[in-house]
Amino acid sequence: MAYWLMKSEPEEFSISDLEARPEQREPWDGVRNYQARNFMRDQMKIGDKILFYHSNCDVPGIYGIAEVASEAYADFTAFDPKDKHFDPKSDPDNPRWFLVDVRFVRHTRRPITLAEMKADPALEDFPLVRRGNRLSILPVTPAQWKLIMAREKTPAHG
DNA sequence: GCCAACGTTGGC
DNA sequence: GCCAACGTTGGC
């Protein structure tokens, strides 16, 4: 089983929104970056665990845990001219963009903030904390997963 | 194939 | 709101 981090702007779609969905499950649509697409299409397996990261908000950080709930399939929002993620270069016979469904697992006990992850020397190789990183889906090593999960059990302060 | 222009991401 | 970093586009 592999581990991932997936970013979402909470005003668009938060961990609480995922929790509130029917069957607590949602297609992770709108990814328009090849590297992120390739992770979903080529590497994600049902049951893989996901750190649900809130970006572009007051306190960026990890707010929940989710899991991969489907194999990859074509991102249907690319086919709909009215959708904000419409891409005329993707067509149903030869889709350019793919997605997986994700399922809610739980909220974290507290947010694991970007600031505290940046301050942790053990996480210095975690791509999330590296400057200029914009990738919305990142692989997480088992060691990194463990460190972050351990962090959740200690009080926030740094 | 190069690279400048442009749009987007996302922390601050 | 600002702006650095980065990916994509398109002219040549």
PDB file of C-alpha atoms (C1' of nucleotides) in Angstrom:
ATOM      1  CA  MET A   1       0.000   0.000   0.000  1.00  0.00           C
ATOM      2  CA  ALA A   2       1.231   3.452  -0.927  1.00  0.00           C
ATOM      3  CA  TYR A   3       0.787   6.863   0.658  1.00  0.00           C
ATOM      4  CA  TRP A   4      -0.091  10.167  -0.973  1.00  0.00           C
ATOM      5  CA  LEU A   5      -0.768  13.781  -0.228  1.00  0.00           C
ATOM      6  CA  MET A   6      -3.540  15.561  -2.120  1.00  0.00           C
ATOM      7  CA  LYS A   7      -4.084  19.307  -1.999  1.00  0.00           C
ATOM      8  CA  SER A   8      -7.398  21.075  -2.091  1.00  0.00           C
ATOM      9  CA  GLU A   9      -8.486  24.595  -1.370  1.00  0.00           C
ATOM     10  CA  PRO A  10     -10.964  24.205   1.475  1.00  0.00           C
ATOM     11  CA  GLU A  11     -13.224  26.871   0.016  1.00  0.00           C
ATOM     12  CA  GLU A  12     -13.507  24.663  -3.057  1.00  0.00           C
ATOM     13  CA  PHE A  13     -13.564  21.248  -1.435  1.00  0.00           C
ATOM     14  CA  SER A  14     -12.553  20.471   2.134  1.00  0.00           C
ATOM     15  CA  ILE A  15     -12.209  17.316   4.195  1.00  0.00           C
ATOM     16  CA  SER A  16     -15.583  18.196   5.753  1.00  0.00           C
ATOM     17  CA  ASP A  17     -17.127  18.417   2.298  1.00  0.00           C
ATOM     18  CA  LEU A  18     -15.812  14.933   1.595  1.00  0.00           C
ATOM     19  CA  GLU A  19     -17.267  13.688   4.857  1.00  0.00           C
ATOM     20  CA  ALA A  20     -20.645  15.156   3.908  1.00  0.00           C
ATOM     21  CA  ARG A  21     -20.809  13.536   0.462  1.00  0.00           C
ATOM     22  CA  PRO A  22     -23.094  10.567  -0.189  1.00  0.00           C
ATOM     23  CA  GLU A  23     -21.074   7.483   0.755  1.00  0.00           C
ATOM     24  CA  GLN A  24     -18.373   9.963   1.850  1.00  0.00           C
ATOM     25  CA  ARG A  25     -16.838   9.560  -1.536  1.00  0.00           C
ATOM     26  CA  GLU A  26     -15.971  11.909  -4.407  1.00  0.00           C
ATOM     27  CA  PRO A  27     -14.182  11.917  -7.781  1.00  0.00           C
ATOM     28  CA  TRP A  28     -10.963  13.945  -7.505  1.00  0.00           C
ATOM     29  CA  ASP A  29     -11.627  15.938 -10.647  1.00  0.00           C
ATOM     30  CA  GLY A  30      -9.929  18.928 -12.197  1.00  0.00           C
ATOM     31  CA  VAL A  31      -6.305  17.849 -12.022  1.00  0.00           C
ATOM     32  CA  ARG A  32      -4.629  19.361 -15.089  1.00  0.00           C
ATOM     33  CA  ASN A  33      -1.001  18.582 -14.455  1.00  0.00           C
ATOM     34  CA  TYR A  34       0.688  15.629 -16.135  1.00  0.00           C
ATOM     35  CA  GLN A  35       2.782  14.537 -13.207  1.00  0.00           C
ATOM     36  CA  ALA A  36      -0.193  14.535 -10.866  1.00  0.00           C
ATOM     37  CA  ARG A  37      -2.283  12.763 -13.482  1.00  0.00           C
ATOM     38  CA  ASN A  38       0.345  10.087 -13.880  1.00  0.00           C
ATOM     39  CA  PHE A  39       0.334   9.381 -10.160  1.00  0.00           C
ATOM     40  CA  MET A  40      -3.406   8.788 -10.272  1.00  0.00           C
ATOM     41  CA  ARG A  41      -3.470   6.912 -13.556  1.00  0.00           C
ATOM     42  CA  ASP A  42      -0.361   4.777 -13.192  1.00  0.00           C
ATOM     43  CA  GLN A  43       0.353   4.318  -9.536  1.00  0.00           C
ATOM     44  CA  MET A  44      -2.655   4.735  -7.274  1.00  0.00           C
ATOM     45  CA  LYS A  45      -4.328   1.590  -6.011  1.00  0.00           C
ATOM     46  CA  ILE A  46      -7.583   1.134  -4.151  1.00  0.00           C
ATOM     47  CA  GLY A  47      -6.857   1.371  -0.448  1.00  0.00           C
ATOM     48  CA  ASP A  48      -3.849   3.675  -0.720  1.00  0.00           C
ATOM     49  CA  LYS A  49      -3.886   6.210   2.100  1.00  0.00           C
ATOM     50  CA  ILE A  50      -4.101   9.952   1.501  1.00  0.00           C
ATOM     51  CA  LEU A  51      -3.120  12.985   3.554  1.00  0.00           C
ATOM     52  CA  PHE A  52      -5.819  15.565   2.810  1.00  0.00           C
ATOM     53  CA  TYR A  53      -4.083  18.935   2.619  1.00  0.00           C
ATOM     54  CA  HIS A  54      -5.793  22.321   2.717  1.00  0.00           C
ATOM     55  CA  SER A  55      -4.016  24.938   0.614  1.00  0.00           C
ATOM     56  CA  ASN A  56      -4.615  28.628   0.016  1.00  0.00           C
ATOM     57  CA  CYS A  57      -6.214  29.210   3.395  1.00  0.00           C
ATOM     58  CA  ASP A  58      -5.443  30.797   6.752  1.00  0.00           C
ATOM     59  CA  VAL A  59      -3.534  27.828   8.135  1.00  0.00           C
ATOM     60  CA  PRO A  60      -2.321  25.530   5.361  1.00  0.00           C
ATOM     61  CA  GLY A  61      -1.818  21.970   6.521  1.00  0.00           C
ATOM     62  CA  ILE A  62      -3.130  18.438   6.745  1.00  0.00           C
ATOM     63  CA  TYR A  63      -6.681  18.296   8.023  1.00  0.00           C
ATOM     64  CA  GLY A  64      -7.734  14.742   7.331  1.00  0.00           C
ATOM     65  CA  ILE A  65      -7.112  11.243   6.082  1.00  0.00           C
ATOM     66  CA  ALA A  66      -8.747   9.757   3.013  1.00  0.00           C
ATOM     67  CA  GLU A  67      -8.166   6.708   0.868  1.00  0.00           C
ATOM     68  CA  VAL A  68      -8.204   5.803  -2.798  1.00  0.00           C
ATOM     69  CA  ALA A  69     -11.627   4.322  -3.551  1.00  0.00           C
ATOM     70  CA  SER A  70     -11.480   3.489  -7.275  1.00  0.00           C
ATOM     71  CA  GLU A  71      -9.192   2.647 -10.112  1.00  0.00           C
ATOM     72  CA  ALA A  72      -8.320   5.590 -12.344  1.00  0.00           C
ATOM     73  CA  TYR A  73     -10.830   6.568 -15.005  1.00  0.00           C
ATOM     74  CA  ALA A  74     -11.289   9.471 -17.421  1.00  0.00           C
ATOM     75  CA  ASP A  75     -11.909  12.866 -15.843  1.00  0.00           C
ATOM     76  CA  PHE A  76     -15.387  13.551 -17.236  1.00  0.00           C
ATOM     77  CA  THR A  77     -15.221  17.256 -16.354  1.00  0.00           C
ATOM     78  CA  ALA A  78     -12.766  17.702 -19.228  1.00  0.00           C
ATOM     79  CA  PHE A  79     -15.536  16.795 -21.710  1.00  0.00           C
ATOM     80  CA  ASP A  80     -18.093  19.336 -20.527  1.00  0.00           C
ATOM     81  CA  PRO A  81     -17.800  22.760 -22.187  1.00  0.00           C
ATOM     82  CA  LYS A  82     -19.702  24.307 -19.283  1.00  0.00           C
ATOM     83  CA  ASP A  83     -17.334  22.926 -16.677  1.00  0.00           C
ATOM     84  CA  LYS A  84     -14.549  25.158 -15.459  1.00  0.00           C
ATOM     85  CA  HIS A  85     -12.108  22.297 -16.005  1.00  0.00           C
ATOM     86  CA  PHE A  86     -13.198  21.778 -19.615  1.00  0.00           C
ATOM     87  CA  ASP A  87     -10.340  20.849 -21.951  1.00  0.00           C
ATOM     88  CA  PRO A  88     -11.201  20.597 -25.654  1.00  0.00           C
ATOM     89  CA  LYS A  89      -8.059  18.543 -26.204  1.00  0.00           C
ATOM     90  CA  SER A  90      -9.396  15.709 -24.109  1.00  0.00           C
ATOM     91  CA  ASP A  91     -12.057  13.599 -25.764  1.00  0.00           C
ATOM     92  CA  PRO A  92     -13.860  10.503 -24.521  1.00  0.00           C
ATOM     93  CA  ASP A  93     -12.191   8.273 -27.129  1.00  0.00           C
ATOM     94  CA  ASN A  94      -8.764   9.423 -26.077  1.00  0.00           C
ATOM     95  CA  PRO A  95      -8.944  11.059 -22.661  1.00  0.00           C
ATOM     96  CA  ARG A  96      -6.081  13.274 -21.631  1.00  0.00           C
ATOM     97  CA  TRP A  97      -7.034  13.586 -17.958  1.00  0.00           C
ATOM     98  CA  PHE A  98      -7.756  10.947 -15.360  1.00  0.00           C
ATOM     99  CA  LEU A  99      -8.951  10.835 -11.788  1.00  0.00           C
ATOM    100  CA  VAL A 100      -9.617   8.460  -8.933  1.00  0.00           C
ATOM    101  CA  ASP A 101     -12.431   8.504  -6.391  1.00  0.00           C
ATOM    102  CA  VAL A 102     -11.376   9.247  -2.843  1.00  0.00           C
ATOM    103  CA  ARG A 103     -13.185   8.207   0.322  1.00  0.00           C
ATOM    104  CA  PHE A 104     -13.291   9.961   3.684  1.00  0.00           C
ATOM    105  CA  VAL A 105     -11.498   8.154   6.485  1.00  0.00           C
ATOM    106  CA  ARG A 106     -11.344  10.699   9.313  1.00  0.00           C
ATOM    107  CA  HIS A 107     -10.354  14.175  10.341  1.00  0.00           C
ATOM    108  CA  THR A 108      -6.933  14.490  11.922  1.00  0.00           C
ATOM    109  CA  ARG A 109      -7.051  15.160  15.667  1.00  0.00           C
ATOM    110  CA  ARG A 110      -5.618  18.549  14.927  1.00  0.00           C
ATOM    111  CA  PRO A 111      -4.270  20.240  11.804  1.00  0.00           C
ATOM    112  CA  ILE A 112      -0.705  19.254  11.018  1.00  0.00           C
ATOM    113  CA  THR A 113       0.394  22.647   9.788  1.00  0.00           C
ATOM    114  CA  LEU A 114       2.731  23.409   6.951  1.00  0.00           C
ATOM    115  CA  ALA A 115       4.703  25.604   9.349  1.00  0.00           C
ATOM    116  CA  GLU A 116       5.439  22.774  11.771  1.00  0.00           C
ATOM    117  CA  MET A 117       6.336  20.368   8.963  1.00  0.00           C
ATOM    118  CA  LYS A 118       8.735  22.973   7.600  1.00  0.00           C
ATOM    119  CA  ALA A 119      10.285  23.301  11.039  1.00  0.00           C
ATOM    120  CA  ASP A 120      10.888  19.555  11.380  1.00  0.00           C
ATOM    121  CA  PRO A 121      14.361  18.613  10.119  1.00  0.00           C
ATOM    122  CA  ALA A 122      13.230  15.010   9.693  1.00  0.00           C
ATOM    123  CA  LEU A 123      10.829  16.190   6.997  1.00  0.00           C
ATOM    124  CA  GLU A 124      13.251  18.328   5.046  1.00  0.00           C
ATOM    125  CA  ASP A 125      13.090  15.960   2.051  1.00  0.00           C
ATOM    126  CA  PHE A 126       9.306  15.990   1.976  1.00  0.00           C
ATOM    127  CA  PRO A 127       8.493  17.761  -1.325  1.00  0.00           C
ATOM    128  CA  LEU A 128       5.618  19.656   0.278  1.00  0.00           C
ATOM    129  CA  VAL A 129       7.973  21.759   2.375  1.00  0.00           C
ATOM    130  CA  ARG A 130      10.383  22.478  -0.420  1.00  0.00           C
ATOM    131  CA  ARG A 131      10.363  25.890  -1.957  1.00  0.00           C
ATOM    132  CA  GLY A 132       8.320  26.472  -5.049  1.00  0.00           C
ATOM    133  CA  ASN A 133       6.540  23.172  -4.910  1.00  0.00           C
ATOM    134  CA  ARG A 134       3.211  23.409  -6.690  1.00  0.00           C
ATOM    135  CA  LEU A 135       2.374  19.816  -7.437  1.00  0.00           C
ATOM    136  CA  SER A 136      -1.127  19.050  -6.156  1.00  0.00           C
ATOM    137  CA  ILE A 137      -0.533  15.322  -5.656  1.00  0.00           C
ATOM    138  CA  LEU A 138       2.624  14.070  -3.989  1.00  0.00           C
ATOM    139  CA  PRO A 139       3.901  10.636  -3.089  1.00  0.00           C
ATOM    140  CA  VAL A 140       4.597  10.199   0.630  1.00  0.00           C
ATOM    141  CA  THR A 141       7.132   7.673   1.871  1.00  0.00           C
ATOM    142  CA  PRO A 142       6.199   5.285   4.701  1.00  0.00           C
ATOM    143  CA  ALA A 143       8.773   7.077   6.882  1.00  0.00           C
ATOM    144  CA  GLN A 144       7.209  10.456   6.166  1.00  0.00           C
ATOM    145  CA  TRP A 145       3.742   9.089   6.808  1.00  0.00           C
ATOM    146  CA  LYS A 146       4.881   7.772  10.164  1.00  0.00           C
ATOM    147  CA  LEU A 147       6.481  11.044  11.168  1.00  0.00           C
ATOM    148  CA  ILE A 148       3.363  13.002  10.285  1.00  0.00           C
ATOM    149  CA  MET A 149       1.048  10.580  12.064  1.00  0.00           C
ATOM    150  CA  ALA A 150       3.245  10.748  15.147  1.00  0.00           C
ATOM    151  CA  ARG A 151       3.114  14.527  14.992  1.00  0.00           C
ATOM    152  CA  GLU A 152      -0.659  14.389  15.157  1.00  0.00           C
ATOM    153  CA  LYS A 153      -0.480  12.823  18.607  1.00  0.00           C
ATOM    154  CA  THR A 154       1.601  15.597  20.109  1.00  0.00           C
ATOM    155  CA  PRO A 155       0.357  19.095  20.950  1.00  0.00           C
ATOM    156  CA  ALA A 156       0.738  21.790  18.328  1.00  0.00           C
ATOM    157  CA  HIS A 157       3.516  24.245  19.033  1.00  0.00           C
ATOM    158  CA  GLY A 158       6.387  23.186  16.815  1.00  0.00           C
TER     159      GLY A 158
ATOM    160  C1'  DG B   1      14.313  22.883 -30.171  1.00  0.00           C
ATOM    161  C1'  DC B   2      14.738  27.352 -27.893  1.00  0.00           C
ATOM    162  C1'  DC B   3      12.876  30.590 -25.029  1.00  0.00           C
ATOM    163  C1'  DA B   4       9.931  34.655 -23.906  1.00  0.00           C
ATOM    164  C1'  DA B   5       5.352  35.455 -22.582  1.00  0.00           C
ATOM    165  C1'  DC B   6       1.735  34.111 -20.058  1.00  0.00           C
ATOM    166  C1'  DG B   7      -1.309  31.910 -16.600  1.00  0.00           C
ATOM    167  C1'  DT B   8      -1.595  29.482 -12.274  1.00  0.00           C
ATOM    168  C1'  DT B   9      -0.351  28.049  -7.676  1.00  0.00           C
ATOM    169  C1'  DG B  10      -0.110  29.036  -3.128  1.00  0.00           C
ATOM    170  C1'  DG B  11       2.529  30.952   0.860  1.00  0.00           C
ATOM    171  C1'  DC B  12       2.899  35.056   3.126  1.00  0.00           C
TER     172       DC B  12
ATOM    173  C1'  DG C   1      -2.877  41.814  -2.534  1.00  0.00           C
ATOM    174  C1'  DC C   2       1.851  40.625  -3.701  1.00  0.00           C
ATOM    175  C1'  DC C   3       4.974  37.983  -5.933  1.00  0.00           C
ATOM    176  C1'  DA C   4       8.233  33.946  -6.612  1.00  0.00           C
ATOM    177  C1'  DA C   5       8.196  29.652  -8.721  1.00  0.00           C
ATOM    178  C1'  DC C   6       6.826  26.849 -12.082  1.00  0.00           C
ATOM    179  C1'  DG C   7       4.338  24.592 -16.200  1.00  0.00           C
ATOM    180  C1'  DT C   8       2.543  25.433 -20.710  1.00  0.00           C
ATOM    181  C1'  DT C   9       2.131  27.687 -25.073  1.00  0.00           C
ATOM    182  C1'  DG C  10       3.438  29.290 -29.374  1.00  0.00           C
ATOM    183  C1'  DG C  11       6.444  32.034 -32.513  1.00  0.00           C
ATOM    184  C1'  DC C  12      10.493  31.490 -34.752  1.00  0.00           C
TER     185       DC C  12
END
